């Protein structure tokens, strides 16, 4: 069973995020309504262009595949979108019923993500997609709200760390986290310039 408290660790590549489900004797502690998660993945041209070197697109698709296989929509309702030079938030899996449940349906989602990344124009929509995702996430009642956005954008190029941090902390309802595909040097810069836990 997926430990939803470690969703961000899962998206960052950790596999040690599962726990054994046990019957809860306290029925009052059971969720009345699902949590809501929006995952916005970077599908920009650079994701496919540099995939041969560091497999950034392959690893992103593996992350999404693990999410699709692990989520229980009755506990965590989720929405998966992609952002690129072509789109702020192209929806591949939306909130509500109709989640991909068979291997064929999940493979179709991954194929659509891959196709977008290999045909997208250059450009970056990280901040715009993050804003859209926050608004989408909190648009309906939920037990809790989480937005995760992935990006291979260079901070300082399309946006500053201050702009990103302000947006990540703009909602009192939604917890937002950014996961960056970056060099060690850029990763150190990100962690130094931003509040702990906001970006990885």
mmCIF file of C-alpha atoms in Angstrom, residues 1-7 10-11 14-21 37 66-67 69-72 75-76:
data_model
loop_
_atom_site.group_PDB
_atom_site.id
_atom_site.type_symbol
_atom_site.label_atom_id
_atom_site.label_comp_id
_atom_site.label_asym_id
_atom_site.label_seq_id
_atom_site.Cartn_x
_atom_site.Cartn_y
_atom_site.Cartn_z
ATOM 1 C CA UNK A 1 0.000 0.000 0.000
ATOM 2 C CA UNK A 2 1.350 3.462 -0.861
ATOM 3 C CA UNK A 3 2.150 5.748 2.045
ATOM 4 C CA UNK A 4 0.589 9.000 0.818
ATOM 5 C CA UNK A 5 2.719 10.952 3.288
ATOM 6 C CA UNK A 6 5.712 10.051 1.128
ATOM 7 C CA UNK A 7 4.300 10.857 -2.292
ATOM 8 C CA UNK A 10 8.022 8.540 -4.648
ATOM 9 C CA UNK A 11 8.039 11.234 -7.327
ATOM 10 C CA UNK A 14 12.440 6.589 -3.951
ATOM 11 C CA UNK A 15 10.981 3.080 -3.934
ATOM 12 C CA UNK A 16 10.931 2.767 -0.142
ATOM 13 C CA UNK A 17 7.527 4.410 0.186
ATOM 14 C CA UNK A 18 5.200 1.497 0.795
ATOM 15 C CA UNK A 19 3.642 0.371 4.051
ATOM 16 C CA UNK A 20 1.528 -2.595 5.043
ATOM 17 C CA UNK A 21 -2.154 -1.711 5.284
ATOM 18 C CA UNK A 37 -3.145 15.333 -6.087
ATOM 19 C CA UNK A 66 4.612 3.832 -10.597
ATOM 20 C CA UNK A 67 2.038 6.437 -9.626
ATOM 21 C CA UNK A 69 0.028 1.455 -10.482
ATOM 22 C CA UNK A 70 0.058 2.589 -6.851
ATOM 23 C CA UNK A 71 -2.807 5.033 -6.475
ATOM 24 C CA UNK A 72 -6.105 4.055 -4.888
ATOM 25 C CA UNK A 75 -8.103 7.484 -1.044
ATOM 26 C CA UNK A 76 -6.220 9.812 -3.393
#
